[in-house]
Amino acid sequence: MVLALELVPNTPHQVLTVTATQPPCFQGSLRVPGDKSISHRALMLGAIASGETRIQGLLLGEDPRSTAACFGAMGATISNLDQDWITVQGQGLGHLQEPTGVLDAGNSGTTLRLMLGLLAAQPDTFFVVTGDNSLRSRPMSRVIKPLSQMGAKIWGRQGNTLAPLAVQGQRLRPAAYSSPIASAQVKSCILLAGLLTEGDTRVSEPSLSRDHSERMLQAFGANLTIDPEACAVTLHGPAQLQGQTVVVPGDISSAAFWLVAAAITPGSDLLIENVGVNPTRIGILDALWQMEADITLENQRLVTGEPVADLRVRHSALKAAQFGGDLIPRMIDEIPVLAVAALFAQGSTVIQDAAELRVKECDRITVMAQQLSKMGGSVTERADGLEIQGGATLHGADLDSHTDHRVAMSLAIAALTASGTTTLHRAEAAAVSYPSFFPTLEKFC
Ligand code: S3P
């Protein structure tokens, strides 16, 4: 396997070329970068808590850098991110400074949506927030609607639904919001707005989304009541937050690329060390187990409130399966690479109830179906998911990431299995969550 990553002259873009020679070999061990969701939350809570927060293992991808830049612009003192331990000197709740410029969340939906809850709830301050082309086309009404019920004043393009957004911070009133979608970004936005709000702010969702905010808010001293039966959380505000130490585990969303790569490549035996295995995030393990993948959890432990384990994956014959319902929010970011695994399973795999994929960094249903089909995969788009025929023999093709990090990495894994040469345009998108992805991939080739 020969990999080459080249800059396209006079553009910020990179092209990955993968040429089949001998098959890759996924053996040995590796670590993946820090969990993106936990990294954002550690920076944000550190910035609004009183005192110092120390963070180890922060993801140094573009998304957390956007969060750090936004909170830095609002007065938080964040040490050099490229160090083992990072310190954040918090300003205390309600003391974010009004920046003179626009807050830019880049490609990061988590940065923009979570931050919006904090900004909307801080009286007497005015903020303008935006993001890149992708983020400016993603729906913001899902957070603006509940915040408006709490009294927030937010304006944006297209009937206050799209960024750039202007926020006039207000003293909010508590609300009980029943979210129509299982979204940790929506849930977290409302809870963060509740921090400065007098009374009980309650949010419920149709099934449980990732609960990193709940865990970290409690660790920082917020008073929460969690009702798992009702998939509901109540924050008793106002809160007092105190800076903490956060050790960020490896991101299971990044580990998923290696889980699939090793599962579909004969001869593989790979140990992925120090991966976060929070139950609300391990839908990808449940899905791969359902497909009869050979994955075991070793050395399970709890690290600053989050379950962590080493994941051992060996090659095995995969079987097709049907996925939907409550499993989907628990593996929403891993579905692009799960689609690649399904191409190598015996039978037809159906993924449904996953319409949320259409409003991620790109429309991941359309884009994955189009790109994998170009390689000879039989992948059919459904309104709310994908249907994938297994037993594929892929050939090289001219692919495009559509500037979506998870699409870029999923297609790179698919390219390893293809005959001939695959060209992947806008491959640089991987740096959003996994800057060292291509050098790591090269080691296995
Ligand atoms: C995230 C929540 C999920 C996920 C995203 C990160 C978070 O989004 O897709 O990558 O950190 O809260 P939704 O809340 O929109 O499902």
Coordinates of C-alpha atoms and ligand atoms in Angstrom, one line a residue:
M1 CA 0.0 0.0 0.0
V2 CA 1.5 3.4 -1.0
L3 CA 0.0 6.5 0.6
A4 CA 0.8 10.1 -0.5
L5 CA -0.6 13.3 1.0
E6 CA -0.1 16.4 -1.2
L7 CA -1.0 20.0 -0.9
V8 CA -3.0 21.4 -3.8
P9 CA -1.0 24.5 -4.9
N10 CA -2.6 27.9 -4.0
T11 CA -5.4 26.2 -1.9
P12 CA -5.7 25.0 1.7
H13 CA -6.6 21.6 0.4
Q14 CA -4.7 18.3 0.4
V15 CA -5.2 15.2 -1.8
L16 CA -4.6 11.7 -0.5
T17 CA -3.5 9.1 -3.0
V18 CA -3.8 5.4 -2.0
T19 CA -2.3 2.8 -4.3
A20 CA -2.8 -0.9 -3.7
T21 CA 0.4 -2.9 -3.5
Q22 CA 0.5 -5.3 -0.6
P23 CA -2.5 -5.3 1.9
P24 CA -2.2 -3.2 5.1
C25 CA -1.3 -4.9 8.4
F26 CA -3.1 -3.8 11.6
Q27 CA -1.0 -5.2 14.3
G28 CA 0.6 -3.9 17.5
S29 CA -0.8 -1.1 19.6
L30 CA -1.7 2.6 19.3
R31 CA -3.4 5.5 21.1
V32 CA -5.9 7.8 19.6
P33 CA -6.2 11.5 20.3
G34 CA -8.3 12.9 23.2
D35 CA -12.1 12.8 23.1
K36 CA -13.5 15.8 21.2
S37 CA -16.7 16.1 23.2
I38 CA -14.9 15.9 26.6
S39 CA -12.1 18.3 25.3
H40 CA -14.7 21.0 24.4
R41 CA -16.5 20.7 27.7
A42 CA -13.2 20.8 29.8
L43 CA -12.2 24.0 28.1
M44 CA -15.6 25.6 28.5
L45 CA -16.3 24.6 32.1
G46 CA -12.7 25.6 32.9
A47 CA -13.3 29.0 31.4
I48 CA -16.4 29.7 33.4
A49 CA -15.5 28.1 36.7
S50 CA -13.8 29.8 39.6
G51 CA -10.1 29.0 40.0
E52 CA -7.8 26.8 37.9
T53 CA -8.7 23.8 35.7
R54 CA -5.9 21.4 34.7
I55 CA -6.5 19.3 31.6
Q56 CA -4.4 16.4 30.3
G57 CA -4.9 14.6 27.0
L58 CA -6.9 17.5 25.3
L59 CA -7.6 16.9 21.6
L60 CA -5.4 19.2 19.6
G61 CA -7.7 19.1 16.6
E62 CA -9.1 22.2 14.9
D63 CA -12.5 22.0 16.8
P64 CA -11.2 22.3 20.4
R65 CA -8.8 25.0 19.1
S66 CA -11.9 26.9 18.0
T67 CA -13.4 26.5 21.5
A68 CA -10.1 27.7 23.1
A69 CA -9.9 30.7 20.8
C70 CA -13.5 31.8 21.5
F71 CA -13.2 31.6 25.3
G72 CA -9.7 33.2 25.1
A73 CA -11.4 36.1 23.2
M74 CA -13.9 36.3 26.1
G75 CA -11.1 36.7 28.7
A76 CA -10.2 33.1 29.8
T77 CA -6.5 32.5 30.2
I78 CA -5.7 29.3 28.6
S79 CA -2.1 28.0 28.5
N80 CA -0.3 26.8 25.4
L81 CA -2.5 24.0 24.0
D82 CA 0.5 22.0 22.7
Q83 CA 1.6 20.9 26.2
D84 CA 0.9 17.7 28.1
W85 CA -1.0 19.5 30.9
I86 CA -3.0 22.6 30.0
T87 CA -4.3 25.1 32.5
V88 CA -7.3 27.3 32.2
Q89 CA -7.8 30.2 34.6
G90 CA -11.5 30.5 35.0
Q91 CA -13.3 33.8 35.3
G92 CA -16.2 32.6 37.4
L93 CA -19.8 32.2 36.1
G94 CA -21.3 35.3 34.5
H95 CA -18.0 37.0 33.8
L96 CA -17.3 36.2 30.1
Q97 CA -16.1 39.5 28.6
E98 CA -17.8 40.9 25.6
P99 CA -15.3 40.6 22.7
T100 CA -14.8 43.5 20.3
G101 CA -14.8 41.0 17.4
V102 CA -16.9 38.1 16.1
L103 CA -16.5 34.7 17.9
D104 CA -15.6 32.1 15.2
A105 CA -16.5 28.5 16.0
G106 CA -14.9 27.3 12.7
N107 CA -16.3 23.8 11.8
S108 CA -17.5 23.0 15.3
G109 CA -21.2 22.6 16.0
T110 CA -20.4 21.7 19.6
T111 CA -18.5 25.0 20.1
L112 CA -21.3 27.1 18.7
R113 CA -24.3 25.4 20.2
L114 CA -22.9 24.9 23.7
M115 CA -21.4 28.4 23.8
L116 CA -24.8 29.9 22.8
G117 CA -26.3 28.7 26.0
L118 CA -23.7 30.5 28.1
L119 CA -23.9 33.7 26.1
A120 CA -27.6 33.9 26.0
A121 CA -27.8 33.6 29.8
Q122 CA -25.2 36.3 30.6
P123 CA -27.0 39.7 31.2
D124 CA -25.7 43.0 29.8
T125 CA -23.4 41.5 27.2
F126 CA -23.6 41.3 23.4
F127 CA -22.0 38.7 21.3
V128 CA -21.8 37.9 17.6
V129 CA -20.9 34.3 16.7
T130 CA -20.2 32.5 13.4
G131 CA -18.5 29.5 11.8
D132 CA -17.2 28.2 8.5
N133 CA -19.3 27.5 5.4
S134 CA -20.4 24.1 6.7
L135 CA -21.4 25.4 10.2
R136 CA -23.2 28.4 8.7
S137 CA -25.5 26.0 6.9
R138 CA -26.3 23.8 9.9
P139 CA -29.6 24.3 11.9
M140 CA -29.4 26.5 14.9
S141 CA -33.2 26.6 15.6
R142 CA -32.8 23.4 17.7
V143 CA -31.0 25.5 20.3
I144 CA -32.5 28.9 19.6
K145 CA -36.0 27.6 20.2
P146 CA -35.5 26.3 23.7
L147 CA -33.3 29.3 24.6
S148 CA -36.0 31.7 23.4
Q149 CA -38.5 29.9 25.6
M150 CA -36.2 30.8 28.5
G151 CA -36.3 34.5 27.3
A152 CA -33.1 34.6 25.2
K153 CA -32.7 37.2 22.5
I154 CA -30.9 35.8 19.5
W155 CA -31.0 37.0 15.9
G156 CA -29.7 35.2 12.8
R157 CA -30.0 34.7 9.1
Q158 CA -33.1 33.0 7.6
G159 CA -35.6 33.8 10.3
N160 CA -33.1 33.4 13.2
T161 CA -32.1 29.8 12.2
L162 CA -28.6 30.1 10.7
A163 CA -25.3 31.7 11.8
P164 CA -23.9 34.3 12.0
L165 CA -26.0 34.9 15.1
A166 CA -26.2 38.0 17.4
V167 CA -26.9 37.3 21.0
Q168 CA -28.1 39.9 23.5
G169 CA -27.4 38.2 26.9
Q170 CA -30.4 38.3 29.3
R171 CA -31.3 37.0 32.7
L172 CA -33.3 33.9 31.7
R173 CA -36.2 32.1 33.3
P174 CA -36.0 28.4 33.9
A175 CA -37.9 26.1 31.5
A176 CA -38.8 22.4 31.1
Y177 CA -37.9 21.5 27.5
S178 CA -38.8 18.3 25.8
S179 CA -36.4 18.0 22.9
P180 CA -37.7 16.3 19.8
I181 CA -34.2 14.9 19.0
A182 CA -31.7 13.0 21.1
S183 CA -28.9 15.6 20.9
A184 CA -26.2 16.2 23.4
Q185 CA -25.5 19.6 21.9
V186 CA -29.1 20.7 22.5
K187 CA -29.2 19.1 26.0
S188 CA -25.9 20.7 26.9
C189 CA -26.8 24.1 25.6
I190 CA -29.9 24.3 27.8
L191 CA -28.0 23.0 30.8
L192 CA -25.3 25.6 30.4
A193 CA -28.0 28.3 30.1
G194 CA -29.4 27.0 33.3
L195 CA -26.2 27.6 35.2
L196 CA -26.8 31.3 35.5
T197 CA -30.6 30.9 35.8
E198 CA -32.5 30.9 39.1
G199 CA -34.6 27.8 39.5
D200 CA -34.9 24.4 37.8
T201 CA -33.9 24.0 34.2
R202 CA -35.1 20.6 32.9
V203 CA -34.4 19.0 29.6
S204 CA -35.6 15.6 28.4
E205 CA -34.9 13.8 25.1
P206 CA -36.4 10.8 23.3
S207 CA -33.4 8.6 24.0
L208 CA -30.2 9.1 25.8
S209 CA -27.5 11.1 24.0
R210 CA -23.9 11.4 25.3
D211 CA -23.8 12.4 29.0
H212 CA -20.4 14.0 29.2
S213 CA -21.9 17.4 30.2
E214 CA -23.8 15.9 33.1
R215 CA -20.8 14.1 34.4
M216 CA -18.5 17.1 34.1
L217 CA -21.0 19.6 35.4
Q218 CA -21.4 17.5 38.5
A219 CA -17.7 17.2 39.0
F220 CA -17.3 21.0 38.8
G221 CA -20.0 21.3 41.5
A222 CA -23.3 21.9 39.7
N223 CA -26.4 20.5 41.3
L224 CA -28.1 18.1 38.9
T225 CA -30.9 15.6 39.2
I226 CA -30.8 12.9 36.6
D227 CA -33.8 10.8 35.7
P228 CA -32.6 8.0 33.5
E229 CA -36.0 6.4 33.0
A230 CA -37.4 9.7 31.5
C231 CA -34.0 10.5 29.8
A232 CA -34.3 13.8 31.6
V233 CA -31.8 16.1 33.5
T234 CA -32.7 19.0 35.8
L235 CA -30.1 21.6 36.7
H236 CA -30.9 23.4 40.0
G237 CA -29.6 26.9 39.3
P238 CA -27.8 29.1 39.8
A239 CA -24.7 27.1 40.1
Q240 CA -21.3 27.6 41.6
L241 CA -18.5 25.9 39.6
Q242 CA -15.0 25.3 40.9
G243 CA -12.1 24.5 38.6
Q244 CA -11.1 20.8 38.4
T245 CA -8.5 18.4 37.0
V246 CA -9.8 16.6 33.8
V247 CA -7.9 13.7 32.2
V248 CA -9.3 13.3 28.7
P249 CA -9.5 9.7 27.4
G250 CA -8.9 8.7 23.8
D251 CA -11.9 9.3 21.5
I252 CA -13.9 6.2 20.7
S253 CA -15.0 8.1 17.5
S254 CA -11.4 8.1 16.4
A255 CA -10.8 4.6 17.6
A256 CA -13.7 3.5 15.4
F257 CA -11.6 3.9 12.2
W258 CA -9.1 1.4 13.5
L259 CA -11.7 -0.9 14.9
V260 CA -13.3 -1.2 11.4
A261 CA -9.9 -1.3 9.6
A262 CA -8.7 -4.1 11.7
A263 CA -12.0 -6.0 11.7
I264 CA -12.1 -6.1 7.9
T265 CA -8.4 -6.8 7.3
P266 CA -7.2 -10.4 7.5
G267 CA -4.4 -11.0 9.9
S268 CA -5.2 -8.0 12.2
D269 CA -4.6 -8.0 15.9
L270 CA -4.6 -4.5 17.3
L271 CA -4.7 -2.9 20.8
I272 CA -6.2 0.6 21.0
E273 CA -5.1 1.9 24.4
N274 CA -6.9 4.3 26.7
V275 CA -10.2 4.8 24.9
G276 CA -13.3 6.4 26.5
V277 CA -16.0 3.8 26.8
N278 CA -18.8 5.8 28.3
P279 CA -22.0 3.8 27.8
T280 CA -23.7 6.6 25.9
R281 CA -20.8 6.5 23.3
I282 CA -20.2 2.8 22.7
G283 CA -23.0 2.1 20.2
I284 CA -20.3 1.4 17.7
L285 CA -19.0 -1.5 19.8
D286 CA -22.6 -2.9 20.2
A287 CA -23.1 -2.6 16.4
L288 CA -19.8 -4.3 15.5
W289 CA -20.4 -7.0 18.1
Q290 CA -23.8 -7.5 16.5
M291 CA -21.9 -8.0 13.2
E292 CA -19.7 -10.6 15.0
A293 CA -16.6 -8.5 15.2
D294 CA -13.9 -9.8 17.5
I295 CA -13.5 -6.9 19.9
T296 CA -12.7 -7.2 23.7
L297 CA -12.4 -4.6 26.4
E298 CA -9.3 -4.9 28.6
N299 CA -8.1 -3.0 31.7
Q300 CA -11.4 -1.2 32.4
R301 CA -11.2 1.7 34.7
L302 CA -12.7 5.1 35.7
V303 CA -10.6 8.2 34.9
T304 CA -11.9 11.6 36.3
G305 CA -15.5 10.4 36.1
E306 CA -15.4 8.7 32.7
P307 CA -15.1 4.9 32.0
V308 CA -11.9 4.0 30.0
A309 CA -10.6 0.7 28.6
D310 CA -8.1 -0.7 26.1
L311 CA -9.8 -2.2 23.0
R312 CA -8.5 -5.3 21.4
V313 CA -9.7 -6.0 17.9
R314 CA -8.9 -9.0 15.6
H315 CA -10.0 -9.7 12.1
S316 CA -13.1 -11.8 11.8
A317 CA -15.8 -12.6 9.2
L318 CA -18.6 -10.0 9.6
K319 CA -22.3 -10.5 9.3
A320 CA -24.8 -7.9 8.1
A321 CA -27.2 -6.5 10.7
Q322 CA -30.1 -4.0 11.1
F323 CA -29.5 -0.9 13.1
G324 CA -31.9 1.7 14.4
G325 CA -33.8 3.2 17.4
D326 CA -31.9 4.1 20.6
L327 CA -28.6 2.7 19.3
I328 CA -28.3 5.5 16.7
P329 CA -27.6 8.4 19.1
R330 CA -25.0 6.2 20.8
M331 CA -23.0 5.8 17.6
I332 CA -24.1 8.8 15.5
D333 CA -20.6 9.9 14.6
E334 CA -19.4 6.4 13.7
I335 CA -22.0 5.6 11.1
P336 CA -19.9 6.6 8.1
V337 CA -17.2 4.1 9.1
L338 CA -19.8 1.5 10.1
A339 CA -21.0 1.8 6.5
V340 CA -17.5 0.8 5.3
A341 CA -17.6 -2.3 7.7
A342 CA -21.0 -3.3 6.3
L343 CA -19.5 -3.4 2.7
F344 CA -17.4 -6.4 3.9
A345 CA -20.1 -8.2 5.9
Q346 CA -22.1 -11.1 4.6
G347 CA -25.6 -9.9 3.7
S348 CA -27.4 -6.6 3.5
T349 CA -27.1 -4.1 6.4
V350 CA -29.8 -1.5 7.0
I351 CA -29.2 1.7 9.1
Q352 CA -32.4 3.6 9.9
D353 CA -33.6 6.3 12.3
A354 CA -30.5 8.2 11.4
A355 CA -31.8 11.3 9.6
E356 CA -29.6 13.4 11.9
L357 CA -26.7 12.4 9.6
R358 CA -28.1 14.8 7.0
V359 CA -27.3 17.8 9.2
K360 CA -23.8 16.9 10.3
E361 CA -20.7 18.6 8.9
C362 CA -22.1 17.5 5.5
D363 CA -25.1 15.3 4.5
R364 CA -23.4 12.1 5.5
I365 CA -26.2 9.9 4.1
T366 CA -25.9 11.3 0.6
V367 CA -22.2 11.8 0.6
M368 CA -21.3 8.3 1.9
A369 CA -23.7 6.7 -0.5
Q370 CA -22.3 8.6 -3.5
Q371 CA -18.6 8.2 -2.6
L372 CA -18.7 4.5 -1.7
S373 CA -20.8 3.8 -4.8
K374 CA -18.0 5.4 -6.9
M375 CA -15.7 2.6 -5.6
G376 CA -18.1 -0.1 -6.7
G377 CA -19.9 -0.4 -3.4
S378 CA -23.7 -1.1 -3.4
V379 CA -24.9 1.6 -1.0
T380 CA -28.4 2.9 -1.3
E381 CA -29.6 6.1 0.3
R382 CA -32.8 6.1 2.5
A383 CA -34.5 9.1 3.9
D384 CA -33.2 8.2 7.3
G385 CA -30.2 6.0 6.7
L386 CA -28.4 3.7 4.4
E387 CA -28.8 0.2 2.9
I388 CA -25.4 -1.5 2.2
Q389 CA -24.8 -4.8 0.4
G390 CA -21.9 -6.8 1.8
G391 CA -19.4 -8.9 0.0
A392 CA -18.0 -5.8 -1.9
T393 CA -15.0 -5.8 -4.1
L394 CA -13.9 -2.1 -4.2
H395 CA -11.9 -0.4 -7.0
G396 CA -10.0 2.8 -6.9
A397 CA -11.9 6.0 -7.6
D398 CA -11.8 9.8 -7.5
L399 CA -13.4 10.7 -4.1
D400 CA -14.2 13.9 -2.1
S401 CA -14.5 14.4 1.6
H402 CA -16.9 17.3 1.2
T403 CA -14.7 18.9 3.9
D404 CA -16.2 16.4 6.5
H405 CA -13.5 14.9 8.8
R406 CA -15.3 11.7 9.5
V407 CA -16.1 11.2 5.8
A408 CA -12.5 11.8 4.9
M409 CA -11.2 9.2 7.4
S410 CA -13.9 6.6 6.5
L411 CA -13.1 6.9 2.8
A412 CA -9.4 6.5 3.5
I413 CA -10.2 3.2 5.3
A414 CA -12.3 2.1 2.4
A415 CA -9.5 3.1 0.0
L416 CA -7.1 0.6 1.7
T417 CA -9.4 -2.2 0.5
A418 CA -9.7 -1.0 -3.1
S419 CA -7.7 -2.2 -6.1
G420 CA -5.8 0.3 -8.2
T421 CA -5.4 3.9 -7.1
T422 CA -7.9 6.0 -5.0
T423 CA -7.6 9.8 -4.9
L424 CA -9.3 11.6 -2.0
H425 CA -9.8 15.3 -2.4
R426 CA -10.0 17.7 0.6
A427 CA -8.4 15.1 2.8
E428 CA -7.2 17.8 5.2
A429 CA -10.6 17.8 6.8
A430 CA -9.4 14.9 9.1
A431 CA -7.5 17.5 11.2
V432 CA -10.7 18.7 12.7
S433 CA -10.7 15.7 15.0
Y434 CA -7.6 13.6 14.2
P435 CA -4.6 15.7 13.0
S436 CA -2.3 12.6 13.1
F437 CA -4.7 10.3 11.2
F438 CA -2.8 10.0 7.9
P439 CA 0.7 9.5 9.4
T440 CA -0.8 6.8 11.7
L441 CA -2.5 5.2 8.8
E442 CA 0.8 5.1 6.9
K443 CA 2.4 3.1 9.7
F444 CA 0.0 0.2 9.0
C445 CA 0.6 0.2 5.2
Ligands
S3P1 C1 -21.6 16.1 20.2 C2 -22.8 15.7 20.0 C3 -23.3 15.1 18.8 C4 -22.1 14.6 17.9 C5 -21.1 15.7 17.8 C6 -20.5 16.0 19.2 C7 -21.2 16.8 21.5 O1 -24.1 16.0 18.0 O2 -22.6 14.3 16.6 O3 -20.0 15.3 17.0 O4 -20.0 16.9 21.8 O5 -22.1 17.1 22.2 P1 -25.6 16.2 18.3 O6 -25.9 16.6 19.6 O7 -26.1 17.2 17.2 O8 -26.2 14.8 18.0

